[in-house]
Coordinates of C-alpha atoms in Angstrom, one line a residue:
M217 CA 81.7 79.8 88.2
K218 CA 80.4 77.1 85.8
Q219 CA 76.8 77.7 84.4
S220 CA 73.7 75.3 84.2
L221 CA 72.1 76.6 81.2
T222 CA 72.8 73.1 79.4
R223 CA 71.2 71.1 82.1
R224 CA 68.0 73.5 82.0
A225 CA 67.8 73.4 78.3
M226 CA 67.7 69.8 78.6
L227 CA 65.5 69.1 81.2
G228 CA 62.8 72.0 80.5
A229 CA 60.4 70.3 78.4
L230 CA 59.9 67.3 80.8
G231 CA 56.6 67.5 82.5
T232 CA 56.8 65.2 85.7
A233 CA 58.7 64.0 88.7
V234 CA 59.3 63.4 92.2
A235 CA 61.5 63.5 95.4
A236 CA 63.7 62.2 98.6
T237 CA 65.8 62.8 101.4
A238 CA 67.9 61.5 104.6
G239 CA 70.0 62.0 107.4
C240 CA 73.8 61.5 108.3
Q241 CA 75.4 58.5 109.0
S242 CA 78.3 57.4 111.2
P243 CA 81.3 55.4 109.2
G244 CA 81.1 51.5 109.7
T245 CA 77.3 51.6 109.7
D246 CA 76.6 50.9 105.8
S247 CA 73.5 48.9 105.1
T248 CA 75.7 46.1 103.4
S249 CA 79.8 44.2 104.4
G250 CA 81.9 47.0 105.5
G251 CA 83.3 50.0 103.4
D252 CA 81.5 52.2 100.5
T253 CA 78.5 50.4 99.3
G254 CA 77.2 51.3 95.3
D255 CA 78.7 52.3 92.4
Q256 CA 77.7 55.6 90.9
S257 CA 79.2 55.2 87.5
G258 CA 77.5 51.7 87.3
S259 CA 74.0 53.1 88.4
A260 CA 74.5 56.0 85.5
D261 CA 75.2 53.0 83.2
A262 CA 72.3 51.5 84.2
L263 CA 69.9 54.4 84.3
A264 CA 71.1 55.4 80.7
Q265 CA 69.1 52.2 79.0
S266 CA 66.0 54.0 80.8
D267 CA 63.8 57.0 79.0
S268 CA 62.4 57.8 82.5
V269 CA 62.5 61.4 83.5
Y270 CA 64.1 60.5 86.8
T271 CA 66.9 59.3 84.3
D272 CA 67.1 62.5 83.0
V273 CA 67.2 64.6 86.2
Y274 CA 69.3 61.9 87.6
R275 CA 72.0 62.2 84.7
A276 CA 71.9 65.9 84.5
V277 CA 72.4 66.5 88.5
A278 CA 74.1 63.2 89.7
D279 CA 77.9 64.2 88.7
A280 CA 77.6 67.4 90.7
V281 CA 76.7 65.4 94.0
V282 CA 79.3 64.2 96.1
S283 CA 79.9 61.2 98.9
I284 CA 81.3 63.0 102.2
R285 CA 83.5 61.2 104.7
V286 CA 84.4 62.6 108.2
Y287 CA 86.9 61.4 110.3
A288 CA 87.6 62.6 113.8
E289 CA 90.7 61.8 116.3
D290 CA 88.1 60.2 118.8
A291 CA 87.2 57.8 116.3
R292 CA 83.7 59.6 115.8
G293 CA 82.9 60.9 112.8
G294 CA 80.2 60.6 110.3
Q295 CA 79.5 60.3 106.3
G296 CA 77.0 62.2 104.3
S297 CA 76.2 64.1 101.0
G298 CA 76.7 67.4 99.6
F299 CA 76.9 69.0 96.0
L300 CA 79.2 71.3 94.2
I301 CA 78.0 75.0 94.0
D302 CA 81.0 76.7 91.9
D303 CA 84.3 75.4 90.7
E304 CA 85.8 74.6 94.5
H305 CA 82.9 75.1 96.8
I306 CA 80.2 72.1 98.0
V307 CA 77.5 72.5 100.5
T308 CA 76.4 70.5 103.0
N309 CA 74.9 70.2 106.4
E310 CA 76.8 71.7 109.5
H311 CA 76.0 68.3 111.4
V312 CA 77.7 66.4 108.6
V313 CA 80.9 67.9 109.2
A314 CA 80.4 68.8 113.1
G315 CA 83.2 67.8 115.4
G316 CA 85.3 66.5 112.4
D317 CA 89.3 66.6 111.9
E318 CA 89.4 65.3 108.4
Y319 CA 87.3 65.5 105.5
Y320 CA 87.3 63.5 102.2
V321 CA 84.4 64.2 99.2
R322 CA 84.0 61.4 96.4
F323 CA 82.4 62.8 93.0
A324 CA 80.7 60.1 90.6
D325 CA 83.9 59.3 88.6
T326 CA 86.2 60.0 91.0
G327 CA 88.4 58.5 94.2
W328 CA 88.4 60.2 97.6
R329 CA 89.6 63.9 97.5
S330 CA 90.7 65.9 100.9
A331 CA 88.5 68.9 101.7
S332 CA 88.6 71.5 104.0
V333 CA 85.7 73.3 106.1
V334 CA 85.5 77.0 105.1
G335 CA 82.6 77.9 107.2
A336 CA 79.7 76.4 109.1
D337 CA 76.6 77.6 110.8
V338 CA 74.6 75.5 113.1
Y339 CA 71.8 77.7 113.2
S340 CA 70.8 76.8 109.9
D341 CA 72.8 73.7 109.9
L342 CA 74.7 74.6 106.6
A343 CA 77.9 74.0 105.9
V344 CA 80.9 74.5 103.0
L345 CA 83.7 72.3 102.2
R346 CA 86.4 73.8 99.5
V347 CA 88.4 70.9 97.4
G348 CA 91.2 71.9 95.6
A349 CA 90.4 70.4 92.3
T350 CA 87.1 69.1 90.8
P351 CA 86.3 67.5 87.8
D352 CA 85.1 68.8 84.6
V353 CA 81.3 68.6 85.9
T354 CA 78.8 71.5 85.9
P355 CA 77.9 72.9 89.2
L356 CA 74.1 73.2 90.4
S357 CA 72.1 76.2 90.9
F358 CA 69.3 77.2 93.1
A359 CA 65.9 77.5 92.2
E360 CA 64.8 81.5 91.3
T361 CA 61.2 81.0 92.9
E362 CA 59.8 79.7 95.8
P363 CA 58.1 76.1 95.6
T364 CA 54.7 75.5 95.4
V365 CA 52.9 72.5 97.7
G366 CA 52.7 69.9 94.7
T367 CA 55.8 70.8 93.0
E368 CA 57.5 67.4 91.8
V369 CA 61.1 67.0 93.0
V370 CA 64.3 64.5 93.0
A371 CA 66.8 63.8 95.5
I372 CA 70.2 62.5 95.0
G373 CA 72.6 61.2 97.6
N374 CA 74.0 58.7 99.6
P375 CA 71.7 56.8 102.0
F376 CA 73.2 53.8 103.9
G377 CA 76.5 54.6 101.6
L378 CA 74.8 53.6 98.6
S379 CA 76.2 56.2 96.4
G380 CA 74.5 58.0 93.6
S381 CA 70.8 57.0 94.8
V382 CA 68.0 58.8 93.5
S383 CA 64.7 59.0 95.2
A384 CA 61.4 60.8 94.5
G385 CA 58.4 62.8 96.0
I386 CA 56.5 66.1 95.8
V387 CA 56.9 69.3 98.1
S388 CA 54.2 68.3 100.7
G389 CA 54.9 71.5 102.6
V390 CA 56.7 75.0 102.5
D391 CA 57.6 77.8 105.0
R392 CA 58.3 75.1 107.7
T393 CA 60.3 75.7 110.8
L394 CA 62.9 73.1 111.9
Q395 CA 64.4 72.8 115.4
S396 CA 67.9 74.7 115.7
A397 CA 70.5 75.1 118.6
N398 CA 69.9 76.4 121.8
N399 CA 65.9 76.5 121.3
F400 CA 66.1 78.7 118.1
S401 CA 64.3 77.4 114.7
I402 CA 65.5 77.6 111.4
A403 CA 62.8 78.9 109.0
D404 CA 61.3 78.4 105.4
A405 CA 62.4 74.7 105.5
V406 CA 60.9 72.8 102.5
Q407 CA 58.8 69.7 103.7
T408 CA 58.7 66.5 101.3
D409 CA 57.0 63.4 101.7
A410 CA 60.0 61.4 100.1
P411 CA 61.6 58.8 102.3
V412 CA 64.5 59.9 104.2
N413 CA 67.5 57.7 105.3
P414 CA 71.0 58.3 107.0
G415 CA 73.7 59.3 104.4
N416 CA 71.3 61.7 102.7
S417 CA 72.0 64.6 104.7
G418 CA 73.6 67.6 102.8
G419 CA 72.5 66.4 99.0
P420 CA 70.0 68.0 97.1
L421 CA 66.3 68.4 96.6
V422 CA 65.9 69.2 93.1
T423 CA 63.0 70.3 90.8
L424 CA 62.8 68.7 87.6
D425 CA 64.9 71.5 85.7
G426 CA 67.7 70.0 88.1
D427 CA 67.7 73.5 90.2
V428 CA 68.4 73.1 93.7
L429 CA 65.1 73.8 96.0
G430 CA 66.9 72.9 99.4
V431 CA 69.2 71.3 101.2
I432 CA 68.4 68.1 102.7
N433 CA 68.4 68.0 106.6
S434 CA 66.3 65.5 108.2
G435 CA 63.3 63.4 108.3
G436 CA 60.7 62.2 111.0
G437 CA 59.4 58.7 109.1
D438 CA 55.8 59.0 108.0
N439 CA 56.6 60.4 104.6
V440 CA 57.7 63.6 106.3
A441 CA 60.9 65.3 105.3
F442 CA 62.7 68.6 105.1
A443 CA 65.3 70.5 103.7
I444 CA 67.1 74.1 104.2
S445 CA 65.4 76.4 101.5
A446 CA 67.2 77.7 98.6
P447 CA 66.3 81.5 99.8
L448 CA 68.0 80.8 103.1
T449 CA 71.2 78.8 101.7
Q450 CA 72.0 81.8 99.3
R451 CA 72.2 84.1 102.2
V452 CA 73.9 81.7 104.6
V453 CA 76.6 80.4 102.0
P454 CA 78.1 83.3 100.4
S455 CA 78.9 84.5 104.2
L456 CA 80.3 81.3 105.0
I457 CA 82.7 81.7 102.1
Q458 CA 83.5 85.1 102.9
T459 CA 84.0 85.0 106.0
G460 CA 83.3 81.4 107.9
D461 CA 80.4 82.5 109.7
Y462 CA 76.9 83.8 109.5
D463 CA 75.0 86.3 111.6
H464 CA 71.4 85.6 112.2
S465 CA 69.2 88.7 113.0
Y466 CA 67.6 88.3 116.8
M467 CA 65.2 89.7 118.8
G468 CA 66.0 88.5 122.4
V469 CA 62.5 87.4 123.0
G470 CA 60.6 84.0 124.0
L471 CA 57.6 83.7 121.7
R472 CA 54.3 81.6 121.4
G473 CA 52.0 81.2 118.9
V474 CA 48.7 82.1 119.4
S475 CA 46.4 79.1 120.2
P476 CA 42.7 79.6 121.1
R477 CA 43.2 79.3 124.7
L478 CA 45.8 82.0 124.4
A479 CA 43.9 84.4 122.7
E480 CA 40.6 83.7 124.9
A481 CA 42.9 84.7 127.8
N482 CA 44.1 88.0 126.1
D483 CA 40.7 88.8 124.4
L484 CA 42.5 88.8 121.1
D485 CA 40.6 89.3 117.9
P486 CA 41.6 87.7 115.4
A487 CA 43.3 85.0 117.2
S488 CA 46.3 85.2 115.2
G489 CA 49.6 86.5 115.6
V490 CA 52.8 86.1 117.5
Y491 CA 52.8 86.4 121.2
I492 CA 55.5 87.5 123.2
D493 CA 55.9 85.9 126.4
S494 CA 59.6 86.8 127.5
I495 CA 61.8 89.5 127.1
L496 CA 65.8 88.8 127.5
E497 CA 67.2 91.3 130.1
G498 CA 69.3 93.5 128.1
G499 CA 68.6 92.3 124.7
P500 CA 67.6 93.8 121.6
A501 CA 63.6 93.8 122.8
A502 CA 64.1 95.3 126.2
G503 CA 62.3 98.2 126.8
V504 CA 60.9 98.1 123.5
L505 CA 58.5 95.2 123.7
Q506 CA 56.4 93.9 126.5
G507 CA 56.4 90.3 127.8
S508 CA 53.7 88.1 129.8
D509 CA 53.1 89.8 133.2
G510 CA 50.8 87.4 134.5
E511 CA 48.4 84.3 133.8
T512 CA 44.9 83.1 133.7
M513 CA 43.7 79.5 134.5
I514 CA 41.5 78.1 131.9
S515 CA 40.2 74.3 132.1
G516 CA 43.2 73.5 134.5
A517 CA 45.6 75.4 132.1
A518 CA 47.6 78.4 133.0
I519 CA 47.6 80.6 130.3
P520 CA 50.3 83.7 130.1
T521 CA 48.5 87.2 129.7
G522 CA 50.0 90.8 129.1
G523 CA 52.3 90.3 126.4
D524 CA 52.5 91.9 123.3
V525 CA 50.9 90.2 119.9
V526 CA 53.2 91.1 117.0
R527 CA 51.1 91.9 114.1
Q528 CA 53.4 93.0 111.7
M529 CA 57.0 93.4 111.2
G530 CA 57.9 96.2 108.7
D531 CA 55.4 95.6 105.7
T532 CA 54.8 91.6 106.4
P533 CA 52.0 90.6 108.2
T534 CA 53.0 88.1 110.8
P535 CA 49.7 85.9 111.5
T536 CA 51.9 82.4 112.7
R537 CA 55.7 82.1 114.4
Q538 CA 56.6 80.7 110.7
A539 CA 56.1 83.8 108.9
L540 CA 57.7 86.2 111.6
G541 CA 60.8 83.9 111.6
S542 CA 60.7 83.7 107.5
F543 CA 60.8 87.4 107.9
L544 CA 63.6 87.5 110.2
A545 CA 65.6 85.1 108.2
L546 CA 65.0 86.0 104.7
E547 CA 64.6 90.2 104.9
T548 CA 66.4 91.4 107.6
S549 CA 69.8 91.6 108.7
P550 CA 71.6 92.7 112.3
G551 CA 71.7 96.0 113.1
E552 CA 68.8 97.0 111.1
T553 CA 65.7 98.8 112.5
V554 CA 62.0 97.3 111.9
D555 CA 58.6 98.8 112.5
V556 CA 56.7 96.4 114.6
L557 CA 53.0 96.6 114.6
V558 CA 51.9 95.1 118.2
E559 CA 48.5 94.6 119.9
R560 CA 49.3 96.0 123.7
D561 CA 46.5 96.2 126.1
G562 CA 43.9 96.1 123.7
A563 CA 45.2 98.6 121.3
Q564 CA 47.4 98.9 118.6
E565 CA 50.6 100.8 117.9
T566 CA 53.9 100.5 116.0
V567 CA 57.4 100.2 118.1
A568 CA 60.8 100.4 116.5
L569 CA 63.2 97.7 117.2
T570 CA 66.9 97.5 116.3
L571 CA 67.8 93.7 115.8
G572 CA 70.8 92.4 117.4
T573 CA 73.1 89.5 116.4
R574 CA 72.1 85.9 117.6
P575 CA 74.5 84.7 120.2
E576 CA 76.8 81.8 119.7
P577 CA 76.0 78.6 120.3

C-alpha cells in the first residue's frame, strides 16, 4: 500500500480550513449541457496560482479522488465520487453503485477506466470498487483520532458532474445517527455544515492534514450534511475487500430514546437511557431483555410502559440511542456476549446478551 507521509508532512504546518459534501446523481443530469462538466487538471492549474490553505489541501488530495459513472441495463444508473485507499481499491457509497451493471472511474489526469464492485454494504452505505491499474498517485489514509466539533474540514468530489470541486466547512456534530435500510441506522456519522450537492456522494471529507474523517453520504439542506465516519469505514471496508460483505451486530429489539414523557410514565430517574419497546420473537434478545407490556396516557398520548431501559453495555454507558448504536457498530461483532445493565421494574440488574447478525436487506 502506498503511504501518505508526504501529504501529512506538507500539510501538517497549516492552521486553517473547512469542508463540504453531497449526494449522488443520475447520468444526464449534469448542470451544464450534456456529458461531463468541469476539468480537474484545469482546476488544479488555476489553484496552483494561489497560496490558499485550500489550494494545498486540494493539491495533496485531489489526485486520489475519482469520478464514478454507473450504467444499468434498464437505462438507470448514476454517478458520484470515490477515493483510492490502496493500489487498486476505491471507496464510495453503496447507493452510488446500487443497481449497476457497468462501472467506470476517472482520476484527475486519466480517461475513464473500467471497474468492478468487490463488495457493498447497504447498512453502512459503503462499497468498494477495484480498478485494474491506477495512476501514480498517493492513496488517502484515514484519520487516527475522532474529530472534535469545530474541526475545519475540506470535501473534494464531483457535484453536478463538475469534476475536481472543493468545498469547505467545519465538523458541526459527531456521533450522529443516519437512517439506513429496513429501519436500521448508521451509527457514528460525522455532521458538517458544508453544502451538499448531487455527485459528491462517496467522496472524502478530510482534515487539513489530508486525512479522511468520513465518506460523504448525504445532506438535507439547511447547512446539515453527513459522512460515514472513518472508524466505521475502517471496520467495514476490509471485510468488503476480503469477503464482499460485512456482518453487523444485531440485538433483535425495537428501541426508543427516553423522552421526558416516557421517563414520567415509567418512573425513570435519571431520564436517560435506551428503552426497549419490543422484542423480536426468536431474536437474540428474546428471553433476555424485556419489552413493553402496557401503556399509559399522558396529555392524550399513549406512552409504552414496562420495557427494560438499557443503562450500559459492557463498560460503555448508553444514555442515548446514539451511544448504544456506536457501541454496537464500533466495539462488537456478531456472536459476542455482552453484559447489559438494565433498569427493570424499578431495579437494576445485569443480563448477558449474545449478539446475532443483522438480517439481509
